[in-house]
Coordinates of C-alpha atoms in Angstrom, one line a residue:
Chain L
M1 CA 0.0 0.0 0.0
A2 CA 1.3 3.5 -0.8
A3 CA 2.3 5.7 2.1
P4 CA -0.7 7.9 3.0
I5 CA -0.9 11.5 1.8
L6 CA -1.6 13.6 4.9
V7 CA -4.4 16.1 4.8
F8 CA -4.4 18.7 7.6
G9 CA -5.4 22.3 8.5
H10 CA -3.5 25.0 10.4
K11 CA -1.9 24.9 13.8
N12 CA -4.3 25.7 16.7
P13 CA -7.0 24.1 14.6
D14 CA -10.5 25.5 14.7
N15 CA -13.6 23.6 13.7
D16 CA -13.1 24.4 10.0
A17 CA -9.4 23.3 9.9
I18 CA -10.4 19.8 11.3
S19 CA -13.7 19.3 9.5
A20 CA -12.3 20.3 6.1
A21 CA -9.4 17.9 6.5
V22 CA -11.7 15.0 7.5
G23 CA -14.1 15.8 4.6
Y24 CA -11.4 16.3 2.0
A25 CA -9.5 13.2 2.9
Y26 CA -12.8 11.2 2.6
L27 CA -13.5 12.8 -0.9
K28 CA -9.9 12.1 -2.1
N29 CA -10.1 8.5 -1.0
E30 CA -13.4 8.1 -2.9
L31 CA -11.9 9.7 -6.0
A32 CA -8.8 7.5 -5.8
K33 CA -11.0 4.4 -5.6
R34 CA -13.0 5.6 -8.6
A35 CA -9.8 6.1 -10.6
G36 CA -8.4 2.7 -9.6
S37 CA -5.5 4.5 -7.9
D38 CA -3.8 3.0 -4.8
A39 CA -3.3 6.5 -3.2
V40 CA -4.5 6.8 0.4
Y41 CA -5.3 10.0 2.1
E42 CA -5.3 10.4 5.9
A43 CA -6.8 13.3 7.8
C44 CA -4.6 14.7 10.5
R45 CA -4.5 17.7 12.8
L46 CA -1.8 20.0 14.2
G47 CA -3.3 20.5 17.7
G48 CA -6.1 19.8 20.1
L49 CA -9.7 19.3 19.1
P50 CA -12.0 22.3 19.7
P51 CA -14.9 21.2 22.0
E52 CA -17.5 21.7 19.3
T53 CA -15.6 19.5 16.9
E54 CA -15.3 16.8 19.5
W55 CA -19.0 17.0 20.0
I56 CA -19.9 16.8 16.2
L57 CA -17.4 14.0 15.6
G58 CA -18.9 12.0 18.5
E59 CA -22.5 12.7 17.5
N60 CA -21.7 11.3 14.0
G61 CA -19.4 8.4 15.0
I62 CA -16.4 9.8 13.1
E63 CA -13.0 9.1 14.5
A64 CA -10.9 12.2 15.4
P65 CA -8.0 12.8 12.9
R66 CA -4.5 11.7 14.1
L67 CA -2.5 14.4 15.9
I68 CA 0.9 15.1 14.1
E69 CA 3.7 17.3 15.2
S70 CA 6.1 17.5 12.3
L71 CA 6.6 16.1 8.8
S72 CA 9.3 13.8 7.6
E73 CA 11.3 14.7 4.5
G74 CA 9.5 14.1 1.2
Q75 CA 6.1 13.4 2.9
Q76 CA 3.3 14.3 0.5
V77 CA 0.7 16.6 2.1
I78 CA -2.5 18.4 1.3
L79 CA -3.0 21.7 3.1
V80 CA -6.5 22.7 4.0
D81 CA -7.7 26.0 5.5
H82 CA -4.2 27.6 5.3
N83 CA -1.4 28.2 2.8
E84 CA 1.3 29.8 5.0
T85 CA 4.4 28.0 6.3
L86 CA 4.1 29.8 9.6
Q87 CA 0.7 28.3 10.3
S88 CA 1.6 24.8 9.1
A89 CA 3.4 21.7 10.3
D90 CA 7.1 21.8 11.2
G91 CA 9.1 20.4 8.4
L92 CA 6.8 21.6 5.6
D93 CA 9.8 23.0 3.7
A94 CA 11.1 19.5 3.1
A95 CA 7.7 18.0 2.4
E96 CA 5.9 17.9 -0.9
I97 CA 2.7 19.9 -1.1
V98 CA 0.5 18.2 -3.7
E99 CA -2.6 20.3 -3.1
I100 CA -4.1 23.2 -1.2
V101 CA -7.8 23.9 -0.4
D102 CA -8.2 27.2 1.3
H103 CA -10.2 30.5 1.8
H104 CA -7.4 32.8 3.1
R105 CA -5.1 35.4 1.5
L106 CA -2.0 34.1 -0.3
G107 CA 0.9 33.9 2.1
G108 CA 3.9 33.7 -0.2
L109 CA 4.4 30.0 -0.6
V110 CA 6.9 28.9 -3.2
T111 CA 6.9 25.4 -4.7
A112 CA 9.2 23.7 -7.3
Q113 CA 6.3 21.9 -9.0
P114 CA 2.8 22.9 -10.1
L115 CA 0.1 21.8 -7.8
R116 CA -3.7 21.9 -7.4
F117 CA -4.7 25.1 -5.6
N118 CA -8.4 25.5 -4.9
A119 CA -9.0 28.7 -3.1
K120 CA -12.2 30.8 -3.1
P121 CA -12.9 34.0 -1.1
V122 CA -15.8 32.4 0.8
G123 CA -16.7 31.9 4.4
S124 CA -15.2 28.5 5.1
T125 CA -12.9 25.9 3.6
A126 CA -15.7 23.3 4.5
A127 CA -17.9 25.1 1.9
I128 CA -15.3 24.6 -0.8
V129 CA -14.9 21.0 0.2
A130 CA -18.7 20.4 0.1
R131 CA -18.9 22.0 -3.3
E132 CA -16.2 19.6 -4.6
F133 CA -18.4 16.6 -3.6
E134 CA -21.0 18.1 -6.0
I135 CA -18.6 18.9 -8.8
E136 CA -17.1 15.4 -8.7
G137 CA -20.4 13.7 -8.2
V138 CA -19.4 11.9 -5.0
E139 CA -22.1 11.1 -2.5
L140 CA -21.8 13.1 0.7
P141 CA -22.5 10.7 3.7
R142 CA -24.7 12.2 6.4
G143 CA -21.9 12.3 9.0
I144 CA -19.5 14.1 6.8
A145 CA -22.3 16.4 5.7
A146 CA -23.0 17.3 9.4
L147 CA -19.3 17.8 10.1
L148 CA -18.9 20.2 7.1
L149 CA -22.1 22.0 7.8
G150 CA -20.9 22.6 11.4
A151 CA -17.7 24.1 10.1
M152 CA -19.5 26.3 7.6
L153 CA -21.6 27.6 10.5
T154 CA -18.8 28.2 13.0
D155 CA -16.5 29.9 10.4
T156 CA -19.3 32.2 9.2
V157 CA -20.6 32.8 12.8
I158 CA -23.9 31.3 11.6
M159 CA -23.7 33.4 8.4
K160 CA -23.4 36.7 10.3
S161 CA -19.8 37.3 9.4
P162 CA -19.1 39.7 6.5
T163 CA -17.1 36.9 5.0
T164 CA -20.4 35.1 4.2
T165 CA -21.1 35.0 0.5
D166 CA -24.0 33.7 -1.7
F167 CA -21.8 30.7 -2.4
D168 CA -21.8 29.9 1.4
R169 CA -25.5 30.5 1.8
D170 CA -26.3 28.2 -1.1
I171 CA -24.1 25.3 -0.1
I172 CA -25.2 25.7 3.6
A173 CA -28.9 25.5 2.5
R174 CA -28.2 22.4 0.4
T175 CA -26.1 20.7 3.1
A176 CA -28.5 21.5 5.9
A177 CA -31.3 20.0 3.8
A178 CA -29.3 16.8 3.2
V179 CA -28.6 16.5 7.0
G180 CA -32.2 17.4 7.8
V181 CA -31.6 20.3 10.2
D182 CA -32.3 24.0 10.3
P183 CA -28.9 25.7 9.8
V184 CA -29.4 28.5 12.3
E185 CA -30.7 26.2 15.1
Y186 CA -27.9 23.7 14.3
G187 CA -25.3 26.6 14.5
M188 CA -26.6 27.8 17.8
S189 CA -26.5 24.3 19.3
I190 CA -22.8 24.1 18.2
F191 CA -21.8 27.4 19.7
K192 CA -23.6 26.5 22.9
C193 CA -21.7 23.2 23.3
R194 CA -18.5 25.2 23.6
S195 CA -17.0 25.1 27.1
N196 CA -18.1 27.8 29.5
P197 CA -15.6 30.7 29.1
A198 CA -15.6 31.3 32.8
E199 CA -14.2 27.9 33.5
L200 CA -11.8 27.4 30.6
P201 CA -8.1 27.6 31.6
V202 CA -6.7 30.9 30.4
D203 CA -4.2 29.5 28.0
K204 CA -7.0 27.5 26.2
L205 CA -9.0 30.7 25.9
V206 CA -6.1 32.7 24.5
N207 CA -4.8 30.0 22.2
A208 CA -8.2 28.5 21.2
D209 CA -8.1 29.9 17.7
A210 CA -5.0 32.0 17.3
K211 CA -2.6 32.4 14.4
E212 CA 0.9 33.8 13.8
F213 CA 1.2 36.5 11.1
E214 CA 4.2 38.4 9.8
L215 CA 3.9 42.2 9.6
S216 CA 5.2 44.3 6.7
N217 CA 8.2 45.1 8.8
G218 CA 9.0 41.4 9.1
N219 CA 8.1 41.1 12.8
K220 CA 5.7 38.4 13.9
V221 CA 2.5 38.9 15.7
Y222 CA -0.2 36.6 17.2
I223 CA -3.9 37.2 16.8
G224 CA -6.4 35.1 18.6
Q225 CA -10.2 35.1 18.6
Y226 CA -12.7 33.5 20.9
E227 CA -16.3 33.4 19.7
T228 CA -18.9 33.2 22.5
V229 CA -22.5 33.6 23.4
D230 CA -21.3 34.8 26.9
L231 CA -19.0 37.8 26.4
Q232 CA -19.2 39.0 30.0
A233 CA -17.8 35.7 31.3
V234 CA -14.7 36.4 29.1
L235 CA -14.4 40.0 30.0
G236 CA -14.5 39.2 33.7
R237 CA -11.1 37.6 33.1
E238 CA -9.4 40.5 31.3
A239 CA -6.6 40.9 33.9
E240 CA -5.8 37.2 33.7
I241 CA -6.0 37.3 29.8
R242 CA -3.6 40.3 29.8
E243 CA -1.0 38.4 31.9
A244 CA -1.2 35.4 29.6
I245 CA -0.7 37.4 26.4
K246 CA 2.0 39.5 27.9
G247 CA 3.7 36.2 28.6
L248 CA 3.4 35.3 25.0
V249 CA 4.9 38.6 23.8
A250 CA 7.9 38.0 26.1
D251 CA 8.4 34.3 25.4
K252 CA 7.9 34.4 21.6
G253 CA 9.2 37.9 20.8
Y254 CA 5.9 38.9 19.2
Q255 CA 5.6 42.6 18.3
F256 CA 2.1 42.3 19.8
V257 CA -0.5 39.8 20.7
L258 CA -4.1 40.7 20.0
F259 CA -6.8 38.7 21.6
F260 CA -10.4 39.5 20.8
A261 CA -13.6 38.0 22.1
T262 CA -16.5 38.0 19.6
D263 CA -20.0 38.2 20.9
I264 CA -22.0 36.4 18.2
L265 CA -25.3 37.6 19.5
A266 CA -24.4 41.3 19.9
E267 CA -22.3 41.0 16.6
G268 CA -19.1 42.7 17.7
S269 CA -15.7 42.0 19.4
Q270 CA -13.8 43.3 22.4
F271 CA -10.0 43.9 21.6
I272 CA -7.4 43.1 24.3
C273 CA -3.9 43.8 23.1
E274 CA -0.4 43.6 24.7
G275 CA 3.1 44.4 23.4
D276 CA 3.7 47.3 20.9
T277 CA 0.1 48.1 20.1
D278 CA 0.9 50.8 17.4
F279 CA -0.1 48.7 14.3
V280 CA -3.4 47.9 15.9
N281 CA -4.1 51.4 16.9
R282 CA -3.3 52.7 13.5
A283 CA -5.1 50.0 11.6
F284 CA -8.4 50.8 13.4
D285 CA -7.9 54.4 14.5
I286 CA -8.4 53.3 18.1
D287 CA -6.4 53.5 21.3
C288 CA -6.2 50.0 22.7
T289 CA -3.0 50.6 24.7
G290 CA -3.6 49.3 28.2
K291 CA -7.4 49.2 27.8
S292 CA -9.8 47.0 25.9
V293 CA -11.9 48.4 23.1
W294 CA -15.4 47.3 21.8
M295 CA -15.5 47.0 18.0
P296 CA -19.1 46.9 16.8
G297 CA -19.6 44.7 13.7
V298 CA -16.2 43.1 13.9
L299 CA -16.8 39.3 13.5
S300 CA -14.1 38.1 11.1
R301 CA -10.4 37.8 12.1
K302 CA -9.4 37.4 8.5
K303 CA -11.3 40.1 6.8
Q304 CA -11.8 42.7 9.5
V305 CA -8.8 42.2 11.8
A306 CA -5.8 40.6 10.1
A307 CA -6.3 42.2 6.7
P308 CA -6.2 45.9 7.9
I309 CA -3.2 45.2 10.1
L310 CA -1.3 43.3 7.4
A311 CA -2.1 46.0 4.8
L312 CA -0.1 48.6 6.9
Chain Z
M1 CA -20.6 51.0 -16.2
A2 CA -18.0 49.6 -13.8
A3 CA -14.4 49.8 -14.8
P4 CA -13.4 46.6 -16.6
I5 CA -11.5 43.9 -14.6
L6 CA -8.5 43.1 -16.8
V7 CA -7.7 39.4 -17.6
F8 CA -4.2 38.7 -18.9
G9 CA -1.5 36.0 -19.2
H10 CA 2.2 36.4 -18.7
K11 CA 4.8 38.6 -20.5
N12 CA 6.1 37.2 -23.8
P13 CA 2.7 35.6 -24.2
D14 CA 2.4 32.1 -25.7
N15 CA -0.7 30.8 -27.3
D16 CA -2.0 29.5 -23.9
A17 CA -1.5 32.9 -22.2
I18 CA -3.6 34.7 -24.8
S19 CA -6.2 32.1 -25.4
A20 CA -6.9 31.4 -21.7
A21 CA -7.3 35.2 -21.2
V22 CA -9.8 35.5 -24.0
G23 CA -11.7 32.4 -23.0
Y24 CA -11.8 33.2 -19.3
A25 CA -12.9 36.9 -19.8
Y26 CA -15.8 35.5 -22.0
L27 CA -16.8 33.1 -19.2
K28 CA -16.6 35.7 -16.5
N29 CA -18.8 38.1 -18.6
E30 CA -21.4 35.3 -19.1
L31 CA -21.4 34.5 -15.3
A32 CA -21.7 38.3 -14.4
K33 CA -24.7 38.6 -16.8
R34 CA -26.3 35.5 -15.2
A35 CA -25.7 36.9 -11.7
G36 CA -27.2 40.3 -12.7
S37 CA -23.8 41.9 -11.9
D38 CA -22.5 44.9 -13.8
A39 CA -18.9 43.7 -13.6
V40 CA -17.2 43.7 -17.0
Y41 CA -14.1 41.6 -17.8
E42 CA -11.7 42.5 -20.6
A43 CA -9.0 40.2 -22.0
C44 CA -5.6 41.9 -22.4
R45 CA -2.1 40.8 -23.3
L46 CA 1.4 41.8 -22.2
G47 CA 3.1 41.4 -25.5
G48 CA 2.9 40.5 -29.2
L49 CA 0.6 37.9 -30.6
P50 CA 2.3 34.5 -31.4
P51 CA 1.7 33.7 -35.1
E52 CA -0.4 30.7 -34.4
T53 CA -2.7 32.7 -32.1
E54 CA -3.1 35.4 -34.8
W55 CA -4.1 32.6 -37.2
I56 CA -6.7 31.0 -34.8
L57 CA -8.1 34.4 -33.8
G58 CA -8.5 35.3 -37.5
E59 CA -10.0 32.0 -38.5
N60 CA -12.6 32.4 -35.8
G61 CA -13.4 36.1 -36.2
I62 CA -12.3 36.9 -32.6
E63 CA -10.7 40.3 -31.9
A64 CA -7.1 40.2 -30.5
P65 CA -7.0 41.2 -26.9
R66 CA -5.8 44.7 -26.1
L67 CA -2.0 45.2 -25.5
I68 CA -1.3 46.7 -22.1
E69 CA 2.1 47.8 -20.7
S70 CA 1.4 48.5 -17.0
L71 CA -1.4 48.8 -14.5
S72 CA -2.7 51.8 -12.7
E73 CA -3.0 51.7 -8.9
G74 CA -6.0 49.8 -7.6
Q75 CA -6.8 48.2 -11.0
Q76 CA -8.6 44.9 -10.5
V77 CA -7.0 42.1 -12.4
I78 CA -7.3 38.4 -13.1
L79 CA -4.0 36.6 -13.8
V80 CA -4.1 33.6 -16.1
D81 CA -1.3 31.2 -16.9
H82 CA 1.1 32.8 -14.4
N83 CA 1.2 33.7 -10.7
E84 CA 4.6 35.3 -10.3
T85 CA 5.2 39.1 -10.2
L86 CA 8.3 38.8 -12.3
Q87 CA 6.2 37.4 -15.2
S88 CA 3.3 39.8 -14.8
A89 CA 2.4 43.4 -15.7
D90 CA 4.4 46.3 -14.3
G91 CA 2.5 47.8 -11.4
L92 CA 1.0 44.5 -10.2
D93 CA 2.1 45.3 -6.6
A94 CA -0.3 48.3 -6.5
A95 CA -3.1 46.5 -8.3
E96 CA -5.8 44.2 -6.8
I97 CA -5.6 40.6 -7.9
V98 CA -9.1 39.3 -7.6
E99 CA -8.5 35.9 -9.2
I100 CA -5.8 33.5 -10.6
V101 CA -6.2 30.6 -13.0
D102 CA -3.0 28.8 -13.6
H103 CA -1.0 25.5 -14.1
H104 CA 2.4 26.6 -12.9
R105 CA 4.3 26.2 -9.6
L106 CA 3.5 28.7 -6.8
G107 CA 5.8 31.7 -7.1
G108 CA 5.5 33.4 -3.7
L109 CA 2.8 35.9 -4.3
V110 CA 1.4 37.6 -1.1
T111 CA -2.0 39.3 -1.0
A112 CA -3.8 41.2 1.7
Q113 CA -7.2 39.6 0.9
P114 CA -8.4 36.1 0.1
L115 CA -9.0 35.5 -3.6
R116 CA -10.1 32.8 -6.0
F117 CA -7.1 30.7 -7.0
N118 CA -7.8 27.9 -9.5
A119 CA -4.7 26.0 -10.3
K120 CA -4.3 22.4 -11.4
P121 CA -1.1 20.5 -12.3
V122 CA -2.3 20.0 -15.9
G123 CA -1.0 20.7 -19.4
S124 CA -2.5 24.1 -20.1
T125 CA -4.5 26.9 -18.5
A126 CA -6.9 26.6 -21.4
A127 CA -7.9 23.2 -20.2
I128 CA -8.8 24.5 -16.8
V129 CA -10.8 27.3 -18.4
A130 CA -12.6 24.9 -20.7
R131 CA -13.5 22.8 -17.7
E132 CA -14.9 25.8 -15.9
F133 CA -17.4 26.3 -18.7
E134 CA -18.6 22.8 -18.0
I135 CA -18.7 23.2 -14.2
E136 CA -20.6 26.5 -14.5
G137 CA -22.9 25.2 -17.2
V138 CA -22.0 28.0 -19.6
E139 CA -22.2 27.2 -23.4
L140 CA -18.8 27.3 -25.1
P141 CA -19.2 29.1 -28.4
R142 CA -17.4 27.3 -31.3
G143 CA -14.8 30.1 -31.8
I144 CA -13.8 30.2 -28.1
A145 CA -13.7 26.4 -28.2
A146 CA -11.3 26.3 -31.2
L147 CA -9.1 28.9 -29.5
L148 CA -8.9 27.0 -26.2
L149 CA -8.4 23.7 -28.1
G150 CA -5.5 25.3 -30.0
A151 CA -3.9 26.4 -26.7
M152 CA -4.4 23.0 -25.1
L153 CA -2.6 21.4 -28.1
T154 CA 0.3 23.9 -28.3
D155 CA 1.0 23.8 -24.5
T156 CA 1.0 20.0 -24.4
V157 CA 2.9 19.8 -27.7
I158 CA -0.1 17.9 -29.2
M159 CA -0.3 15.8 -26.0
K160 CA 3.3 14.6 -26.3
S161 CA 4.6 16.7 -23.4
P162 CA 5.0 14.8 -20.0
T163 CA 2.9 17.6 -18.5
T164 CA -0.2 16.0 -20.3
T165 CA -2.6 14.4 -17.9
D166 CA -5.8 12.4 -18.2
F167 CA -7.6 15.7 -17.4
D168 CA -6.1 17.2 -20.5
R169 CA -6.8 14.2 -22.8
D170 CA -10.4 14.2 -21.6
I171 CA -11.1 17.8 -22.1
I172 CA -9.2 17.9 -25.4
A173 CA -11.4 15.0 -26.7
R174 CA -14.6 16.8 -25.6
T175 CA -13.6 20.2 -27.0
A176 CA -12.3 18.7 -30.3
A177 CA -15.6 16.9 -30.7
A178 CA -17.5 20.2 -30.1
V179 CA -15.3 22.0 -32.7
G180 CA -15.6 19.1 -35.1
V181 CA -11.9 18.5 -35.7
D182 CA -9.4 15.7 -35.1
P183 CA -7.1 17.0 -32.2
V184 CA -3.8 15.7 -33.6
E185 CA -4.5 17.0 -37.1
Y186 CA -5.6 20.4 -35.7
G187 CA -2.5 20.6 -33.6
M188 CA -0.2 19.9 -36.5
S189 CA -1.9 22.5 -38.6
I190 CA -1.3 25.0 -35.8
F191 CA 2.4 24.2 -35.4
K192 CA 2.9 24.4 -39.2
C193 CA 1.4 27.8 -39.4
R194 CA 4.2 29.2 -37.2
S195 CA 6.7 31.3 -39.0
N196 CA 9.6 29.6 -40.7
P197 CA 12.4 29.6 -38.1
A198 CA 15.0 30.3 -40.8
E199 CA 13.4 33.7 -41.5
L200 CA 12.3 34.8 -38.1
P201 CA 14.4 37.8 -36.7
V202 CA 16.7 36.4 -34.1
D203 CA 15.2 38.4 -31.2
K204 CA 11.7 37.0 -32.0
L205 CA 13.1 33.5 -32.0
V206 CA 14.9 34.0 -28.7
N207 CA 12.1 35.9 -27.0
A208 CA 9.1 34.0 -28.5
D209 CA 8.3 32.1 -25.4
A210 CA 10.8 33.1 -22.7
K211 CA 10.3 33.8 -19.0
E212 CA 12.3 35.3 -16.2
F213 CA 12.9 33.1 -13.1
E214 CA 14.7 33.7 -9.8
L215 CA 17.2 31.1 -8.6
S216 CA 17.6 30.0 -5.0
N217 CA 20.6 32.4 -4.8
G218 CA 18.3 35.3 -5.6
N219 CA 19.8 35.9 -9.1
K220 CA 17.6 36.2 -12.1
V221 CA 17.8 34.0 -15.2
Y222 CA 15.9 33.9 -18.5
I223 CA 14.7 30.6 -20.0
G224 CA 13.2 30.6 -23.5
Q225 CA 11.8 27.8 -25.6
Y226 CA 11.0 27.6 -29.3
E227 CA 8.9 24.6 -30.5
T228 CA 9.3 23.7 -34.1
V229 CA 8.8 21.1 -36.8
D230 CA 12.1 22.2 -38.4
L231 CA 14.9 21.9 -35.8
Q232 CA 17.7 22.2 -38.4
A233 CA 16.6 25.6 -39.5
V234 CA 16.9 26.8 -35.9
L235 CA 20.3 25.1 -35.3
G236 CA 21.7 26.6 -38.5
R237 CA 21.5 29.9 -36.6
E238 CA 23.3 28.9 -33.4
A239 CA 26.0 31.5 -33.7
E240 CA 23.5 34.3 -34.1
I241 CA 21.3 32.9 -31.3
R242 CA 24.4 32.8 -29.0
E243 CA 25.2 36.5 -29.8
A244 CA 21.6 37.5 -29.0
I245 CA 21.4 35.7 -25.6
K246 CA 24.9 36.9 -24.7
G247 CA 23.5 40.4 -25.2
L248 CA 20.6 39.6 -22.9
V249 CA 23.0 38.4 -20.2
A250 CA 25.0 41.6 -20.4
D251 CA 22.0 44.0 -20.7
K252 CA 19.7 42.5 -18.1
G253 CA 22.3 41.1 -15.6
Y254 CA 21.0 37.5 -15.9
Q255 CA 23.1 34.8 -14.3
F256 CA 22.5 32.9 -17.5
V257 CA 20.1 32.7 -20.5
L258 CA 19.0 29.3 -21.6
F259 CA 17.4 29.0 -25.0
F260 CA 16.2 25.6 -26.1
A261 CA 14.7 24.5 -29.4
T262 CA 12.2 21.7 -29.1
D263 CA 11.7 19.3 -32.0
I264 CA 8.1 18.2 -31.6
L265 CA 8.5 15.3 -34.1
A266 CA 11.8 13.9 -32.7
E267 CA 10.5 14.7 -29.1
G268 CA 13.6 16.3 -27.6
S269 CA 15.3 19.7 -27.2
Q270 CA 18.7 21.3 -28.1
F271 CA 20.0 23.5 -25.2
I272 CA 22.0 26.7 -26.0
C273 CA 23.2 28.5 -22.9
E274 CA 25.2 31.7 -22.3
G275 CA 26.4 33.4 -19.1
D276 CA 27.3 31.3 -16.0
T277 CA 26.1 27.9 -17.1
D278 CA 26.9 26.2 -13.7
F279 CA 23.2 25.7 -12.6
V280 CA 22.2 24.2 -15.9
N281 CA 25.2 21.8 -16.0
R282 CA 24.5 20.7 -12.5
A283 CA 20.7 20.4 -12.9
F284 CA 21.1 18.1 -15.8
D285 CA 24.6 16.6 -15.3
I286 CA 25.7 17.9 -18.7
D287 CA 28.3 20.2 -20.1
C288 CA 26.6 23.0 -22.1
T289 CA 29.4 25.5 -21.6
G290 CA 30.2 26.9 -25.0
K291 CA 28.4 24.1 -26.8
S292 CA 24.9 23.1 -27.5
V293 CA 23.5 19.8 -26.0
W294 CA 20.7 17.5 -27.3
M295 CA 18.3 16.5 -24.5
P296 CA 16.2 13.6 -25.7
G297 CA 12.6 13.5 -24.3
V298 CA 12.8 17.1 -23.0
L299 CA 9.6 18.9 -24.2
S300 CA 8.3 20.8 -21.2
R301 CA 10.1 24.0 -19.9
K302 CA 8.1 24.0 -16.7
K303 CA 8.4 20.3 -15.7
Q304 CA 11.6 19.3 -17.3
V305 CA 13.7 22.4 -17.5
A306 CA 12.7 25.1 -15.0
A307 CA 11.8 22.8 -12.2
P308 CA 15.2 21.0 -11.9
I309 CA 17.1 24.3 -12.1
L310 CA 14.9 26.1 -9.5
A311 CA 15.1 23.1 -7.2
L312 CA 18.9 23.5 -6.9

């Protein structure tokens, strides 16, 4: 049997990173069978399972993808939900990227060989994966459909995020119909099954969905988001959160760490920033130095937070 | 009316770069109409028309795309058949790339925003464009079909290049059936309508299908290919070709210029290299310093020439 081609999302995986990997590995295995190829695809993950992913996997009897730390030389991989080395597995430079499925900006990757790159500016990678099942005419099993639907709903904050497009709404409607659920109700049940933010250890809160980025000046920063239906429980821990992200600035040499808690009901986010806050203040014309700032309407890290900072 | 979004292929356009731009702009305009959008897409080109493209455009009554030199700030563009700044229009850094359709390696592009990136490791960009007509359910007019078919056949050297995949063979068969031609005969008629290489001005020969690349050491090189059914007519001009590419090395500061003439009947290429030939000698374990070398089986610049050099 051929060595498996590993399919994985970014470090600090969110629901989309895990679900898209599981869904895409399933699709690629079906396509390989159809083509009579002996290629095997294995879904993996680069970090812990988010609580909502654990719940959906369990509900649908799907095994959690294998946790990997680094890649061996020449390992063939498919990246989902990311295309930047900084956010990927250690050893990526010596691996062979055979394919990318993503919905983020281009991060400067260079390859020696052509590859399949399927990116769309839509709300989730799961939506692109679900669409590929339709294009290829591969039947979407109910469990995989539920998993992808869950990721489409968390990544678009139940279609409230400005990253949500008609493409997302259409494929969410078709997938929800296939699963037999109402998408908004299903989305709320997923957000509610997240751990209580008052009880979560602070490092889990701060790192739950956080990514490294490189500023135009070459310095690295860390931007984390926590989406919740209970913002006050998060804000009650501001002092503790500030200590934790100050620690990250010191330990990792980040120019700044920006943590923001998104209230999916009130549709806005509270910014908490430590380190040199200059880029954040300039990008949003705010003063978040030493104090937290409420940002109405800000729901998307990619489109509304990272993009303005990285454009400076 | 909205300002047109420009759709163009790489500098020194080959048949695929022009045809894919014309075909994709047509498709995007049809999709915009269907969506009730007022977006307008205009095919452009960054250089002269190859003779075979001029012939196919004329045969099918399609207007040649507009020649552009550089982009104004904020101009929205779609790149086809390339994804590297070096190969693109001047001013790309200040333009907004909204989409990429390509079949080349990733060249390190960084964007601030997510975009649609549709790349596949197949023989031509035209094949990817033709497939998009099928996926979107847009009727392919006979003239556009003939144009895309011609590009699929020149870019795969009538399906002889090792870059040719089942994806290419399938879409070539379906498109040839739609046009009502035999693909091999149609391909030969296209290659034969190229100018006689004995009569072509030497700078046209050398620059006909040439691209800049950046080596791992940061130096730039220039690699050009001329596909022909009359290799001897090209090789009879070796001294003249050497003078021309020596001139390019001196004028542009390239580490080397590699020109190779591909005999599509004998299925191989003759390498002629000037400048510091070290990378070329090492990549292929040959000695092309001061003398030309026959490389049997080498038909693809991307897969068999650029890739081994850039991997050093």
